[in-house]
Amino acid sequence: MSINGGGEDSTLLATDDMRAAARRVREEARNARDDGEEPRAARAPDPATQRRTRPIPEPEPLKSHGPARVVALCNQKGGVGKTTSTINLGAALTEYGRRVLLVDFDPQGALSVGLGVQPHDLELSVYNLLMQRDITPDEVIRPTRVENLDLLPANIDLSAAEVQLVQEVAREYTLQRVLEPIVPNYDVILIDCAPSLGLLTVNALTASNGIVVPLECEFFALRGLAMLTDTIGKVQDRLNPKLEIVGILGTMFDGRTTHAREVLDRVVQAFDERVFHTVIRRTVKFPETTVVGEPITTYAPSSQAATQYRDLAKEVLARCPAG
Ligand code: ADP
Ligand code: MG
């Protein structure tokens, strides 16, 4: 069973390729440091348009649901569009008939807020599910205003789990263990990671089949990538060999600045086809959606931003292998 209705996976990055990519990124970051703060002028004036483009196939309708492909949205840098992308990719996936669960795995609870849930009002959150054996997922998961889009909410309690989990047996597998019984109920489970590479994020990566790395199109984005790919490599080696990078997502792209284009160009040079062809442009619409507590795909369905997340959903479905 798969979320893309079948098909072989040949597009995902193998471990060795990823190590090579990580090496390239480290070199990139080192070269950039040697250059001073700014990247050298990009070879291609507009990577967003100059890349080879391939038509993204329309997702096939599913005949039945589950088991879910689990994908973590991960970058230890804050403010790069993890939460925004989790909400809107999730909502866009439901438009293609997928049943989606969003897991808020950041003690800040921004994903929950973005879906209209007030974290301090929560009686039960993902924290209780992780730490209390008598709590079942049904007690914590709640529907959202979007059909087929469910939420496993979080609040500041989750920050205590980072400390308490250290004492647990198989502490890195805790999230995987609690998600296991609900994997058959969904087609995609997206995990919104906290901006750190600590034990919570390691739990998210251990529970996942794939990773989407949102990357703000600004220069310092590249430095963090080397550390992230190192962590991914360690999780693959020691905890979860099936983990793969689904793709790197350029976010907050401002086509008017050469800087944003240069950064995207460098990322494409380093990661090539691992970089999604879909790029999320900067728009004031996203801060607005947080206020109303719903995805852009329902708040402004015909906006450019909604279209971009639908394109991303198609790319993700095309890249995800059979589960
Ligand atoms: P993270 O989860 O990585 O910390 P967020 O998704 O919370 O990042 O985004 C950080 C801030 O940037 C939020 O205020 C969000 O509304 C805003 N934002 C996200 N994506 C965009 C975009 N494409 N254009 C403009 N603002 C954005
Ligand atoms: Mg966030």
mmCIF file of C-alpha atoms in Angstrom, residues 12-236:
data_model
loop_
_atom_site.group_PDB
_atom_site.id
_atom_site.type_symbol
_atom_site.label_atom_id
_atom_site.label_comp_id
_atom_site.label_asym_id
_atom_site.label_seq_id
_atom_site.Cartn_x
_atom_site.Cartn_y
_atom_site.Cartn_z
ATOM 1 C CA LEU A 12 14.858 8.778 -3.172
ATOM 2 C CA LEU A 13 18.374 9.507 -2.110
ATOM 3 C CA ALA A 14 20.382 6.464 -1.072
ATOM 4 C CA THR A 15 22.535 6.636 2.031
ATOM 5 C CA ASP A 16 25.828 6.898 0.137
ATOM 6 C CA ASP A 17 24.450 9.593 -2.118
ATOM 7 C CA MET A 18 23.297 11.480 0.922
ATOM 8 C CA ARG A 19 26.721 11.291 2.528
ATOM 9 C CA ALA A 20 28.227 12.618 -0.692
ATOM 10 C CA ALA A 21 25.611 15.364 -0.735
ATOM 11 C CA ALA A 22 26.396 16.200 2.876
ATOM 12 C CA ARG A 23 30.080 16.434 1.996
ATOM 13 C CA ARG A 24 29.270 18.771 -0.870
ATOM 14 C CA VAL A 25 27.166 20.947 1.382
ATOM 15 C CA ARG A 26 29.925 21.128 3.981
ATOM 16 C CA GLU A 27 32.324 22.200 1.247
ATOM 17 C CA GLU A 28 29.795 24.734 0.049
ATOM 18 C CA ALA A 29 29.477 26.179 3.518
ATOM 19 C CA ARG A 30 33.253 26.257 3.939
ATOM 20 C CA ASN A 31 33.770 27.976 0.570
ATOM 21 C CA ALA A 32 31.092 30.464 1.438
ATOM 22 C CA ARG A 33 32.839 31.248 4.716
ATOM 23 C CA ASP A 34 36.125 31.725 2.850
ATOM 24 C CA ASP A 35 34.373 34.156 0.562
ATOM 25 C CA GLY A 36 33.283 36.349 3.419
ATOM 26 C CA GLU A 37 29.628 36.479 4.344
ATOM 27 C CA GLU A 38 28.050 36.599 0.921
ATOM 28 C CA PRO A 39 27.898 33.836 -1.676
ATOM 29 C CA ARG A 40 29.662 34.460 -4.971
ATOM 30 C CA ALA A 41 27.515 35.569 -7.869
ATOM 31 C CA ALA A 42 25.433 32.651 -9.020
ATOM 32 C CA ARG A 43 26.260 31.070 -12.339
ATOM 33 C CA ALA A 44 22.637 30.886 -13.335
ATOM 34 C CA PRO A 45 20.676 34.113 -13.070
ATOM 35 C CA ASP A 46 17.420 32.449 -12.096
ATOM 36 C CA PRO A 47 17.611 28.904 -10.820
ATOM 37 C CA ALA A 48 13.919 28.931 -10.060
ATOM 38 C CA THR A 49 13.200 29.055 -13.752
ATOM 39 C CA GLN A 50 16.412 27.707 -15.298
ATOM 40 C CA ARG A 51 16.204 24.270 -13.770
ATOM 41 C CA ARG A 52 15.116 21.418 -15.922
ATOM 42 C CA THR A 53 11.448 21.127 -15.202
ATOM 43 C CA ARG A 54 9.469 17.954 -15.341
ATOM 44 C CA PRO A 55 5.695 17.834 -15.315
ATOM 45 C CA ILE A 56 4.518 16.700 -11.890
ATOM 46 C CA PRO A 57 2.113 13.783 -12.312
ATOM 47 C CA GLU A 58 -1.388 14.137 -10.923
ATOM 48 C CA PRO A 59 -1.687 11.872 -7.877
ATOM 49 C CA GLU A 60 -3.671 8.726 -8.492
ATOM 50 C CA PRO A 61 -6.853 8.362 -6.442
ATOM 51 C CA LEU A 62 -6.520 5.799 -3.671
ATOM 52 C CA LYS A 63 -8.691 2.707 -3.644
ATOM 53 C CA SER A 64 -8.085 2.137 0.055
ATOM 54 C CA HIS A 65 -6.335 3.925 2.886
ATOM 55 C CA GLY A 66 -3.169 3.361 4.898
ATOM 56 C CA PRO A 67 -0.684 2.417 6.087
ATOM 57 C CA ALA A 68 0.742 5.904 6.321
ATOM 58 C CA ARG A 69 4.032 7.142 5.059
ATOM 59 C CA VAL A 70 5.553 9.123 7.947
ATOM 60 C CA VAL A 71 7.391 12.298 6.967
ATOM 61 C CA ALA A 72 9.183 14.689 9.333
ATOM 62 C CA LEU A 73 9.555 18.355 8.437
ATOM 63 C CA CYS A 74 12.900 19.056 9.946
ATOM 64 C CA ASN A 75 15.442 21.849 10.176
ATOM 65 C CA GLN A 76 17.071 22.872 13.442
ATOM 66 C CA LYS A 77 16.848 26.495 12.375
ATOM 67 C CA GLY A 78 13.702 28.295 13.544
ATOM 68 C CA GLY A 79 11.525 30.410 11.293
ATOM 69 C CA VAL A 80 12.258 28.551 8.063
ATOM 70 C CA GLY A 81 8.687 27.478 7.313
ATOM 71 C CA LYS A 82 8.472 24.034 8.966
ATOM 72 C CA THR A 83 5.156 24.668 10.675
ATOM 73 C CA THR A 84 3.652 26.601 7.767
ATOM 74 C CA SER A 85 4.664 23.813 5.390
ATOM 75 C CA THR A 86 3.330 21.060 7.679
ATOM 76 C CA ILE A 87 -0.109 22.688 7.829
ATOM 77 C CA ASN A 88 -0.371 23.559 4.164
ATOM 78 C CA LEU A 89 1.223 20.433 2.705
ATOM 79 C CA GLY A 90 -1.081 18.400 4.949
ATOM 80 C CA ALA A 91 -4.165 20.328 3.854
ATOM 81 C CA ALA A 92 -3.151 20.106 0.191
ATOM 82 C CA LEU A 93 -2.691 16.327 0.505
ATOM 83 C CA THR A 94 -6.294 15.981 1.694
ATOM 84 C CA GLU A 95 -7.406 17.634 -1.561
ATOM 85 C CA TYR A 96 -5.911 14.606 -3.316
ATOM 86 C CA GLY A 97 -8.038 12.273 -1.220
ATOM 87 C CA ARG A 98 -5.371 11.459 1.366
ATOM 88 C CA ARG A 99 -6.125 10.980 5.048
ATOM 89 C CA VAL A 100 -3.567 13.033 6.907
ATOM 90 C CA LEU A 101 -2.425 13.311 10.516
ATOM 91 C CA LEU A 102 -0.307 16.277 11.570
ATOM 92 C CA VAL A 103 1.858 15.722 14.650
ATOM 93 C CA ASP A 104 2.892 18.823 16.563
ATOM 94 C CA PHE A 105 6.295 17.893 17.936
ATOM 95 C CA ASP A 106 7.431 21.349 18.988
ATOM 96 C CA PRO A 107 6.771 22.477 22.592
ATOM 97 C CA GLN A 108 5.982 25.924 21.159
ATOM 98 C CA GLY A 109 2.729 24.432 19.838
ATOM 99 C CA ALA A 110 2.724 26.649 16.744
ATOM 100 C CA LEU A 111 1.198 23.921 14.580
ATOM 101 C CA SER A 112 -1.675 23.578 17.034
ATOM 102 C CA VAL A 113 -2.191 27.358 17.101
ATOM 103 C CA GLY A 114 -2.078 27.471 13.312
ATOM 104 C CA LEU A 115 -4.993 25.039 13.267
ATOM 105 C CA GLY A 116 -7.027 27.004 15.771
ATOM 106 C CA VAL A 117 -6.147 25.043 18.923
ATOM 107 C CA GLN A 118 -5.044 26.962 21.996
ATOM 108 C CA PRO A 119 -2.154 24.944 23.471
ATOM 109 C CA HIS A 120 -2.676 26.074 27.071
ATOM 110 C CA ASP A 121 -6.298 24.865 26.954
ATOM 111 C CA LEU A 122 -5.278 21.306 26.097
ATOM 112 C CA GLU A 123 -6.014 18.678 28.689
ATOM 113 C CA LEU A 124 -4.137 15.992 26.790
ATOM 114 C CA SER A 125 -1.369 16.462 24.284
ATOM 115 C CA VAL A 126 1.329 14.441 22.555
ATOM 116 C CA TYR A 127 3.261 14.726 25.824
ATOM 117 C CA ASN A 128 0.714 12.531 27.645
ATOM 118 C CA LEU A 129 0.786 10.024 24.827
ATOM 119 C CA LEU A 130 4.572 9.773 25.057
ATOM 120 C CA MET A 131 4.847 9.573 28.820
ATOM 121 C CA GLN A 132 1.691 7.795 30.035
ATOM 122 C CA ARG A 133 1.108 4.222 28.946
ATOM 123 C CA ASP A 134 -2.630 4.357 29.742
ATOM 124 C CA ILE A 135 -3.365 7.150 27.244
ATOM 125 C CA THR A 136 -4.453 6.079 23.750
ATOM 126 C CA PRO A 137 -4.026 8.131 20.553
ATOM 127 C CA ASP A 138 -7.828 8.463 20.164
ATOM 128 C CA GLU A 139 -7.951 10.428 23.391
ATOM 129 C CA VAL A 140 -5.487 13.030 22.106
ATOM 130 C CA ILE A 141 -5.996 13.245 18.321
ATOM 131 C CA ARG A 142 -8.626 15.737 17.228
ATOM 132 C CA PRO A 143 -10.176 16.633 13.885
ATOM 133 C CA THR A 144 -9.495 20.053 12.337
ATOM 134 C CA ARG A 145 -11.821 22.248 10.286
ATOM 135 C CA VAL A 146 -10.370 20.571 7.188
ATOM 136 C CA GLU A 147 -11.928 17.222 6.321
ATOM 137 C CA ASN A 148 -9.528 14.266 6.626
ATOM 138 C CA LEU A 149 -6.936 16.417 8.392
ATOM 139 C CA ASP A 150 -6.369 15.400 12.025
ATOM 140 C CA LEU A 151 -4.076 16.927 14.616
ATOM 141 C CA LEU A 152 -2.027 15.446 17.427
ATOM 142 C CA PRO A 153 -1.494 18.673 19.371
ATOM 143 C CA ALA A 154 1.363 19.793 21.613
ATOM 144 C CA ASN A 155 2.084 22.429 24.182
ATOM 145 C CA ILE A 156 4.897 23.460 26.470
ATOM 146 C CA ASP A 157 4.553 20.194 28.456
ATOM 147 C CA LEU A 158 6.464 18.559 25.605
ATOM 148 C CA SER A 159 9.643 20.349 26.660
ATOM 149 C CA ALA A 160 9.623 18.192 29.815
ATOM 150 C CA ALA A 161 9.575 15.061 27.658
ATOM 151 C CA GLU A 162 12.953 15.982 26.225
ATOM 152 C CA VAL A 163 14.382 15.608 29.750
ATOM 153 C CA GLN A 164 12.188 12.753 30.992
ATOM 154 C CA LEU A 165 12.736 10.585 27.938
ATOM 155 C CA VAL A 166 16.441 10.375 28.722
ATOM 156 C CA GLN A 167 15.575 7.900 31.484
ATOM 157 C CA GLU A 168 13.446 5.675 29.246
ATOM 158 C CA VAL A 169 14.395 2.359 27.722
ATOM 159 C CA ALA A 170 14.653 2.726 23.910
ATOM 160 C CA ARG A 171 14.101 6.438 24.361
ATOM 161 C CA GLU A 172 14.682 7.262 20.677
ATOM 162 C CA TYR A 173 11.815 4.955 19.657
ATOM 163 C CA THR A 174 9.137 6.440 21.913
ATOM 164 C CA LEU A 175 7.294 8.414 19.225
ATOM 165 C CA GLN A 176 7.492 5.519 16.778
ATOM 166 C CA ARG A 177 5.958 3.234 19.399
ATOM 167 C CA VAL A 178 3.013 5.528 20.104
ATOM 168 C CA LEU A 179 2.335 6.216 16.399
ATOM 169 C CA GLU A 180 2.481 2.550 15.389
ATOM 170 C CA PRO A 181 -1.173 1.667 16.140
ATOM 171 C CA ILE A 182 -2.515 4.629 14.128
ATOM 172 C CA VAL A 183 -0.280 4.285 11.053
ATOM 173 C CA PRO A 184 -2.939 2.053 9.356
ATOM 174 C CA ASN A 185 -5.570 4.813 9.746
ATOM 175 C CA TYR A 186 -3.803 7.421 7.601
ATOM 176 C CA ASP A 187 -2.118 7.787 4.226
ATOM 177 C CA VAL A 188 0.368 10.411 5.353
ATOM 178 C CA ILE A 189 1.570 11.437 8.807
ATOM 179 C CA LEU A 190 3.536 14.695 8.894
ATOM 180 C CA ILE A 191 5.641 15.557 11.957
ATOM 181 C CA ASP A 192 6.377 19.229 12.606
ATOM 182 C CA CYS A 193 9.763 19.181 14.374
ATOM 183 C CA ALA A 194 11.084 21.623 16.952
ATOM 184 C CA PRO A 195 13.988 23.884 15.962
ATOM 185 C CA SER A 196 16.663 21.680 17.529
ATOM 186 C CA LEU A 197 18.463 18.411 16.891
ATOM 187 C CA GLY A 198 17.790 17.116 20.411
ATOM 188 C CA LEU A 199 16.080 13.941 21.566
ATOM 189 C CA LEU A 200 12.608 15.025 20.405
ATOM 190 C CA THR A 201 13.828 15.553 16.851
ATOM 191 C CA VAL A 202 15.782 12.289 16.948
ATOM 192 C CA ASN A 203 12.498 10.613 17.993
ATOM 193 C CA ALA A 204 10.740 12.242 15.018
ATOM 194 C CA LEU A 205 13.450 11.060 12.599
ATOM 195 C CA THR A 206 13.408 7.556 14.066
ATOM 196 C CA ALA A 207 9.623 7.381 13.591
ATOM 197 C CA SER A 208 9.795 8.595 9.970
ATOM 198 C CA ASN A 209 10.247 7.077 6.548
ATOM 199 C CA GLY A 210 11.179 10.386 4.996
ATOM 200 C CA ILE A 211 12.274 13.933 5.711
ATOM 201 C CA VAL A 212 11.305 17.187 4.074
ATOM 202 C CA VAL A 213 13.794 19.955 4.822
ATOM 203 C CA PRO A 214 12.290 23.426 4.530
ATOM 204 C CA LEU A 215 15.002 25.962 3.851
ATOM 205 C CA GLU A 216 14.536 29.699 3.929
ATOM 206 C CA CYS A 217 16.168 31.130 0.831
ATOM 207 C CA GLU A 218 18.766 33.195 2.672
ATOM 208 C CA PHE A 219 22.480 32.634 3.023
ATOM 209 C CA PHE A 220 22.860 31.248 6.536
ATOM 210 C CA ALA A 221 20.470 28.462 5.599
ATOM 211 C CA LEU A 222 23.374 26.559 4.016
ATOM 212 C CA ARG A 223 25.496 26.313 7.134
ATOM 213 C CA GLY A 224 22.806 24.566 9.135
ATOM 214 C CA LEU A 225 22.301 22.018 6.378
ATOM 215 C CA ALA A 226 25.645 20.303 6.947
ATOM 216 C CA MET A 227 24.849 19.718 10.614
ATOM 217 C CA LEU A 228 21.378 18.475 9.727
ATOM 218 C CA THR A 229 22.651 15.986 7.153
ATOM 219 C CA ASP A 230 25.181 14.746 9.737
ATOM 220 C CA THR A 231 22.346 14.072 12.198
ATOM 221 C CA ILE A 232 20.296 12.367 9.499
ATOM 222 C CA GLY A 233 23.296 10.155 8.675
ATOM 223 C CA LYS A 234 23.712 9.177 12.333
ATOM 224 C CA VAL A 235 20.024 8.342 12.715
ATOM 225 C CA GLN A 236 20.231 6.225 9.550
#
